[in-house]
Coordinates of C-alpha atoms in Angstrom, one line a residue:
M1 CA 0.0 0.1 0.0
K2 CA 2.8 2.5 0.9
N3 CA 4.3 1.7 -2.4
L4 CA 1.3 2.5 -4.5
I5 CA 0.5 6.1 -2.3
L6 CA 4.2 6.4 -2.8
T7 CA 3.9 5.9 -7.0
I8 CA 1.0 8.3 -6.9
L9 CA 2.5 10.9 -5.3
I10 CA 5.4 10.7 -7.9
L11 CA 3.2 11.0 -10.7
L12 CA 1.4 13.8 -9.2
N13 CA 4.3 15.6 -8.5
F14 CA 5.6 14.8 -11.7
S15 CA 2.1 16.1 -13.8
C16 CA 2.3 19.5 -11.8
A17 CA 5.6 20.1 -12.3
N18 CA 5.2 19.3 -16.3
S19 CA 2.1 21.3 -16.2
Q20 CA 4.3 24.6 -14.6
E21 CA 6.9 23.8 -17.5
N22 CA 4.1 24.0 -20.0
K23 CA 2.5 26.7 -18.8
I24 CA 2.1 30.4 -21.2
D25 CA 4.1 33.0 -19.5
Q26 CA 2.2 36.4 -21.3
I27 CA 4.7 38.0 -19.8
K28 CA 7.1 36.8 -21.9
I29 CA 4.8 36.5 -25.1
K30 CA 5.1 40.9 -24.5
E31 CA 8.7 41.2 -24.2
D32 CA 8.7 39.3 -27.9
L33 CA 6.4 40.8 -28.8
N34 CA 8.2 44.0 -27.9
E35 CA 11.1 42.3 -29.5
I36 CA 9.9 41.3 -32.6
I37 CA 8.3 45.0 -33.4
T38 CA 11.8 46.7 -32.8
D39 CA 13.4 44.5 -35.4
I40 CA 10.9 44.7 -37.6
T41 CA 10.9 48.7 -37.4
N42 CA 15.2 48.9 -36.9
N43 CA 15.7 45.9 -39.7
Y44 CA 13.0 45.2 -42.5
I45 CA 14.2 47.2 -45.5
Y46 CA 10.5 47.3 -46.5
L47 CA 8.5 48.5 -43.9
E48 CA 7.9 52.1 -45.2
E49 CA 6.8 50.1 -48.9
K50 CA 4.1 48.3 -46.9
N51 CA 0.8 48.9 -46.8
V52 CA 0.7 48.4 -42.9
D53 CA 0.1 50.5 -39.8
L54 CA 2.9 49.3 -37.5
N55 CA 0.6 51.3 -34.3
C56 CA -2.4 48.7 -35.2
I57 CA -0.3 45.6 -34.8
R58 CA 1.4 46.6 -31.5
D59 CA -2.2 47.5 -30.3
Y60 CA -4.2 44.8 -32.0
Y61 CA -1.3 41.9 -31.1
E62 CA -0.5 43.5 -27.1
K63 CA -4.6 42.9 -26.8
Q64 CA -5.0 39.2 -28.1
I65 CA -1.8 38.0 -25.4
P66 CA -4.1 37.4 -22.7
N67 CA -6.1 34.6 -24.5
I68 CA -3.1 32.9 -25.6
K69 CA -3.5 30.0 -23.6
T70 CA -1.4 27.5 -25.1
E71 CA 1.9 26.6 -26.9
E72 CA 0.5 26.5 -30.8
E73 CA -1.7 29.4 -29.9
T74 CA 2.2 31.4 -29.3
V75 CA 3.3 29.9 -32.9
L76 CA 0.4 31.2 -34.5
F77 CA 0.5 34.5 -33.0
F78 CA 4.0 35.0 -34.0
E79 CA 3.4 33.8 -37.1
Y80 CA 0.0 35.8 -38.2
L81 CA 2.0 39.0 -36.8
L82 CA 4.4 38.1 -39.9
D83 CA 2.0 37.8 -42.0
E84 CA 0.2 40.9 -41.6
F85 CA 3.2 42.4 -43.9
Y86 CA 2.0 39.9 -47.3
D87 CA 6.1 38.9 -47.3
N88 CA 6.7 35.2 -48.5
H89 CA 10.5 35.9 -47.3
L90 CA 9.3 37.4 -43.5
T91 CA 8.9 33.9 -42.4
L92 CA 8.8 32.0 -38.6
R93 CA 11.7 29.4 -38.1
T94 CA 8.9 26.8 -36.5
N95 CA 5.7 25.6 -37.5
R96 CA 2.5 24.0 -36.1
K97 CA -0.1 21.7 -37.5
S98 CA -2.8 24.4 -37.7
S99 CA -0.1 26.5 -39.3
F100 CA -0.2 27.4 -43.2
R101 CA 2.3 26.0 -45.4
L102 CA 4.8 28.5 -47.3
F103 CA 3.4 27.8 -50.8
A104 CA 0.8 25.8 -52.9
P105 CA 1.1 23.5 -56.6
I106 CA -0.8 26.7 -58.4
Y107 CA -0.9 29.7 -58.2
A108 CA -3.6 32.4 -58.4
T109 CA -4.0 35.9 -59.8
I110 CA -6.7 38.6 -59.0
E111 CA -8.7 39.6 -62.3
N112 CA -11.4 42.4 -62.4
G113 CA -11.7 41.4 -58.8
K114 CA -11.9 37.5 -59.4
P115 CA -9.2 35.2 -58.0
I116 CA -7.7 33.0 -60.9
I117 CA -6.1 30.2 -61.5
S118 CA -2.3 31.7 -63.9
N119 CA 0.1 29.1 -62.9
V120 CA 0.7 25.1 -62.1
W121 CA 3.4 23.6 -61.1
Q122 CA 3.6 21.3 -64.2
T123 CA 7.2 19.7 -63.7
Q124 CA 6.4 19.1 -60.2
I125 CA 3.2 17.8 -60.2
N126 CA 2.7 14.1 -60.8
N127 CA -0.8 13.5 -61.9
L128 CA -2.1 16.5 -64.1
N129 CA -5.0 14.9 -65.3
Q130 CA -7.3 18.5 -65.4
N131 CA -6.2 21.6 -66.9
I132 CA -7.2 24.3 -64.8
I133 CA -5.5 27.1 -66.2
G134 CA -7.6 30.0 -66.3
A135 CA -10.2 28.8 -63.9
E136 CA -12.6 30.9 -61.5
I137 CA -12.0 30.1 -57.5
L138 CA -15.8 29.8 -56.2
T139 CA -15.1 28.6 -53.0
F140 CA -12.6 27.1 -50.5
N141 CA -14.0 24.0 -48.3
G142 CA -17.6 25.4 -49.2
I143 CA -17.0 28.6 -48.7
D144 CA -17.0 31.4 -50.7
F145 CA -13.6 32.6 -51.5
Q146 CA -14.0 36.3 -50.9
Q147 CA -15.2 35.5 -47.6
V148 CA -12.6 32.9 -46.9
I149 CA -10.2 36.3 -48.1
E150 CA -12.1 37.9 -45.0
N151 CA -11.7 35.7 -42.7
F152 CA -7.7 35.1 -42.9
P153 CA -6.2 36.3 -39.5
T154 CA -4.8 39.3 -40.9
H155 CA -5.9 42.4 -38.9
C156 CA -3.8 45.4 -39.9
N157 CA -3.3 45.4 -43.5
D158 CA -5.7 46.5 -46.4
K159 CA -7.4 43.0 -47.5
N160 CA -8.6 44.8 -50.7
F161 CA -5.3 46.6 -51.3
L162 CA -4.3 44.1 -54.8
E163 CA -0.9 43.1 -53.8
T164 CA -2.4 42.5 -50.3
K165 CA -5.5 40.5 -51.5
E166 CA -3.3 38.4 -54.1
W167 CA -0.9 37.4 -50.9
I168 CA -3.5 36.3 -49.0
T169 CA -5.4 34.3 -52.0
N170 CA -2.1 32.2 -52.8
K171 CA -1.4 31.9 -48.6
I172 CA -5.1 30.5 -48.3
L173 CA -4.1 28.4 -51.3
A174 CA -1.2 27.0 -49.7
G175 CA -3.3 26.6 -46.5
R176 CA -3.1 25.1 -42.9
Y177 CA -1.4 21.9 -42.5
N178 CA -4.5 19.8 -40.4
E179 CA -7.3 21.0 -43.2
P180 CA -8.4 20.2 -46.9
R181 CA -7.9 22.2 -49.4
I182 CA -11.4 21.7 -51.6
L183 CA -11.7 24.1 -54.3
S184 CA -14.4 25.0 -56.3
L185 CA -14.0 26.3 -59.8
K186 CA -15.3 27.9 -62.7
L187 CA -13.0 26.4 -65.8
P188 CA -13.0 28.8 -69.1
N189 CA -16.0 26.7 -70.4
N190 CA -18.4 27.7 -67.6
K191 CA -18.0 24.4 -66.6
E192 CA -18.1 24.0 -62.5
I193 CA -15.7 21.4 -60.9
E194 CA -14.8 20.5 -57.4
Y195 CA -10.9 20.1 -57.2
D196 CA -9.0 18.7 -54.2
L197 CA -5.4 20.3 -53.8
D198 CA -4.2 17.6 -51.6
S199 CA -4.9 15.0 -54.3
I200 CA -1.8 16.8 -55.8
T201 CA 1.1 14.2 -55.8
L202 CA 4.6 16.1 -56.1
T203 CA 7.5 14.4 -57.7
N204 CA 10.2 13.7 -54.8
D205 CA 13.4 14.5 -56.2
K206 CA 16.6 13.3 -54.4
S207 CA 19.5 14.5 -56.7
L208 CA 20.8 17.3 -56.9
L209 CA 20.2 17.7 -60.5
T210 CA 18.8 15.8 -63.2
S211 CA 20.1 16.2 -66.9
K212 CA 19.9 15.1 -70.5
T213 CA 20.1 16.1 -74.0
V214 CA 17.5 17.2 -76.2
D215 CA 17.7 17.5 -80.1
K216 CA 22.0 18.1 -79.1
I217 CA 21.1 20.9 -76.5
G218 CA 21.6 20.0 -72.7
V219 CA 18.9 20.6 -70.2
I220 CA 20.2 20.7 -67.0
R221 CA 17.4 20.7 -64.1
I222 CA 18.1 21.6 -60.7
N223 CA 16.2 19.8 -57.9
N224 CA 15.7 22.2 -55.4
S225 CA 19.0 21.8 -54.2
L226 CA 20.7 25.6 -54.4
G227 CA 21.2 25.2 -50.6
N228 CA 23.2 22.4 -51.3
D229 CA 27.6 23.1 -51.6
N230 CA 28.0 19.6 -53.4
L231 CA 25.4 20.9 -56.3
V232 CA 28.6 22.6 -57.3
N233 CA 30.9 19.7 -57.5
E234 CA 27.8 17.5 -59.2
F235 CA 26.9 20.7 -61.9
D236 CA 30.9 20.7 -62.8
K237 CA 30.8 16.8 -63.4
T238 CA 27.7 17.6 -66.0
L239 CA 28.3 20.5 -67.4
N240 CA 31.5 18.9 -68.5
Q241 CA 29.6 16.0 -70.2
L242 CA 27.6 18.4 -72.0
S243 CA 30.5 20.2 -73.2
N244 CA 29.8 19.3 -76.9
T245 CA 26.0 20.7 -77.0
K246 CA 25.1 23.5 -79.3
G247 CA 23.7 25.2 -76.4
L248 CA 22.8 24.6 -72.5
I249 CA 19.6 25.1 -70.7
I250 CA 19.5 25.4 -67.5
D251 CA 15.8 24.8 -65.7
L252 CA 15.1 26.8 -62.2
R253 CA 11.7 25.9 -62.1
N254 CA 12.1 23.8 -58.8
T255 CA 14.0 25.7 -56.7
I256 CA 11.5 26.6 -54.3
F257 CA 13.3 27.7 -51.4
G258 CA 16.5 29.2 -52.9
G259 CA 20.0 28.5 -51.7
D260 CA 23.5 30.1 -51.1
S261 CA 25.3 32.7 -52.9
Y262 CA 27.9 30.1 -53.1
E263 CA 26.1 27.5 -55.2
A264 CA 25.0 30.0 -57.8
R265 CA 28.6 31.8 -58.0
G266 CA 29.9 28.4 -58.6
I267 CA 27.4 28.0 -61.1
M268 CA 27.8 31.5 -63.0
S269 CA 31.7 30.9 -62.7
R270 CA 31.3 28.4 -65.7
F271 CA 30.0 30.3 -68.2
I272 CA 32.8 33.6 -67.9
K273 CA 36.0 34.8 -69.2
E274 CA 36.7 37.7 -66.8
P275 CA 34.8 39.2 -63.4
K276 CA 31.5 40.0 -64.3
P277 CA 28.9 41.8 -62.3
Y278 CA 25.4 39.7 -61.4
Q279 CA 23.9 41.6 -58.8
K280 CA 23.2 44.7 -56.3
H281 CA 23.1 44.7 -52.6
S282 CA 21.3 48.3 -50.7
F283 CA 20.4 48.3 -47.3
I284 CA 20.0 51.6 -45.0
E285 CA 22.7 52.5 -42.6
K286 CA 21.0 53.9 -39.2
S287 CA 22.5 56.1 -36.7
E288 CA 20.7 57.4 -33.5
N289 CA 19.4 60.8 -34.1
N290 CA 21.2 60.7 -37.2
P291 CA 20.3 60.6 -41.1
D292 CA 19.4 57.1 -42.6
I293 CA 22.0 56.6 -45.2
E294 CA 21.9 53.8 -48.0
R295 CA 25.0 51.5 -48.6
S296 CA 25.1 50.2 -51.7
W297 CA 27.4 47.3 -53.8
V298 CA 27.8 45.5 -56.5
E299 CA 28.6 42.0 -56.5
Y300 CA 30.8 39.5 -59.1
V301 CA 31.1 36.5 -60.4
S302 CA 35.1 35.3 -61.3
P303 CA 35.3 33.0 -63.8
R304 CA 36.7 28.9 -63.0
L305 CA 37.5 26.1 -64.5
E306 CA 37.2 25.6 -68.2
Q307 CA 34.5 27.7 -70.0
Y308 CA 30.9 26.4 -71.3
E309 CA 31.2 29.3 -74.5
K310 CA 28.2 28.1 -76.0
P311 CA 24.2 30.0 -76.1
V312 CA 22.6 29.4 -72.5
V313 CA 18.7 29.8 -71.6
I314 CA 17.7 29.8 -68.5
L315 CA 14.0 28.5 -67.0
V316 CA 12.0 30.1 -64.6
G317 CA 8.8 30.1 -63.3
R318 CA 6.3 31.1 -59.7
W319 CA 8.8 28.4 -57.7
T320 CA 11.5 29.9 -59.2
G321 CA 12.7 31.2 -55.3
S322 CA 15.1 33.7 -53.6
M323 CA 18.2 32.7 -54.6
G324 CA 16.8 30.9 -58.1
E325 CA 15.5 34.6 -58.6
G326 CA 19.0 35.9 -58.2
L327 CA 20.8 33.1 -60.3
A328 CA 18.3 34.0 -62.9
I329 CA 18.5 37.7 -62.9
G330 CA 22.8 37.1 -62.4
F331 CA 22.8 35.2 -65.9
E332 CA 20.9 37.8 -67.5
G333 CA 23.1 40.8 -65.8
M334 CA 26.2 39.3 -67.0
K335 CA 24.5 39.1 -70.3
R336 CA 25.3 35.4 -70.6
A337 CA 22.1 34.2 -71.1
E338 CA 18.4 34.3 -71.7
I339 CA 15.9 34.4 -69.2
V340 CA 12.2 32.1 -70.3
G341 CA 9.0 32.2 -68.7
S342 CA 6.4 33.9 -66.4
E343 CA 7.0 35.8 -63.2
M344 CA 9.1 33.8 -60.1
R345 CA 8.5 33.8 -57.0
R346 CA 9.4 37.1 -56.1
L347 CA 10.9 36.3 -52.6
A348 CA 11.9 40.6 -51.6
G349 CA 15.1 41.3 -50.5
E350 CA 18.1 39.5 -48.7
V351 CA 16.9 38.0 -45.9
Y352 CA 18.8 37.4 -42.0
D353 CA 18.1 35.7 -39.2
F354 CA 16.6 36.8 -35.9
G355 CA 15.7 35.3 -32.5
F356 CA 13.3 35.8 -29.7
K357 CA 14.8 36.2 -26.2
H358 CA 12.4 34.0 -24.7
Q359 CA 11.2 31.5 -27.6
R360 CA 13.2 28.5 -29.0
Y361 CA 12.8 29.9 -32.1
G362 CA 13.2 33.0 -34.2
F363 CA 12.2 34.4 -37.5
K364 CA 14.0 35.8 -40.6
L365 CA 13.9 39.7 -41.8
S366 CA 14.7 41.1 -45.3
T367 CA 17.4 43.3 -44.3
A368 CA 19.0 44.4 -47.8
K369 CA 16.6 45.1 -51.3
L370 CA 18.8 43.3 -54.4
Y371 CA 18.9 44.3 -58.1
H372 CA 19.2 43.1 -61.2
V373 CA 22.4 45.0 -62.6
N374 CA 20.3 47.4 -64.6
G375 CA 18.6 48.4 -61.8
T376 CA 15.7 46.7 -61.6
I377 CA 14.8 45.4 -58.3
R378 CA 14.4 41.7 -58.6
E379 CA 10.8 41.0 -57.5
K380 CA 9.4 43.4 -59.7
Y381 CA 12.0 41.1 -62.7
I382 CA 10.0 40.3 -65.6
P383 CA 11.4 37.9 -67.9
T384 CA 12.6 39.0 -71.2
N385 CA 10.7 36.0 -73.2
Y386 CA 7.9 36.2 -71.1
I387 CA 5.7 33.4 -71.1
K388 CA 1.7 33.3 -70.0
Q389 CA 1.0 29.7 -69.2
S390 CA -2.1 28.8 -71.1
T391 CA -2.2 24.6 -70.3
T392 CA -0.6 22.0 -68.5
E393 CA -0.8 19.9 -71.5
K394 CA 2.5 20.8 -72.7
D395 CA 5.9 22.1 -71.2
E396 CA 5.7 26.1 -73.3
V397 CA 8.5 27.3 -71.2
L398 CA 10.7 24.1 -72.3
E399 CA 9.5 24.6 -76.2
K400 CA 10.4 27.9 -76.0
G401 CA 14.0 27.7 -75.0
I402 CA 14.7 25.3 -77.2
Q403 CA 13.5 27.3 -80.1
L404 CA 15.8 30.0 -78.2
I405 CA 18.8 27.9 -78.7
N406 CA 18.3 26.8 -82.4
K407 CA 17.3 30.0 -83.5
M408 CA 21.0 31.4 -81.6
T409 CA 22.8 28.1 -83.2
E410 CA 21.5 28.0 -86.7

């Protein structure tokens, strides 16, 4: 009996200690709220350009703190705060089951006030059996889509502002990890269908890159590996094997998570004979009680190993992200490739990691702007050879790339 009582007491003590450990400290959350707002104020390079009231954010989120009872609610609290800035480069470095994903395999634009599917990630989707390009999104999980936009958990941005509305639209399509994504669509022929986004299966490319030859043209596809230093060695080997091709296509349409400039410079360095500028950086230096001063510089790539001197085409799309975008504008800035495709992911600026005082995770902020060497800010860049996706029944971007190589080598 004594042993049973002792066991019960130990379990009760453990449960009590565990409960204390998991108890939400709202004072600490308020301190971290002040910290993230201060970091955004002092470091977020796009703050003045965003249609967001920072005072509203401080007031609204401070009032929500007494309602936070769980660790998951704490994560969502900071996630939603960053979402106020409708910027895919501002992210919390953690997520929970009820968090929103970072992207969807389709992309919608706002046309005449309506959400229209403009792009489908056809190079990554295994089971494309319906051409939904041009379809209007009517409902999401049975709720009118305009209402879903209104219900999106941000409170200090203008949901009728076109840029904000389009960002929220695509965040809704990304969806929460623990909720379905059932769309009601009106196709261009006015037929209405139900479309389950979660029925889509994506190709799982485990190799850093894949390559093939089409009509004596080399095609190298980067498999979302621009953050892996081993890519440079792999690219070197593959490029050497394709040295006798009449032209080269580098496919960046699956670089959704971006990467590092090491990989980008390693790739670009194989295509130039002398140092070339590939992008411009700009950030604002601050000094307390003194004027803000812009600091900017142009970054160069230096040649490396044997050079591939034949024509090059870069393929891009809505799932070309961050360093993938930098690689594309870099090739064009060096005058070393033609760029083919649609708008890219438009991840704005150069991001750095910031931390909280009390939370174990941190967040990312864009602290510098990045530009094409011709002065175009990276997130506004439009490919010189623009392709408006019209179907998923053929690869229009690859076809244009092959056409350009053939024209340059006639």
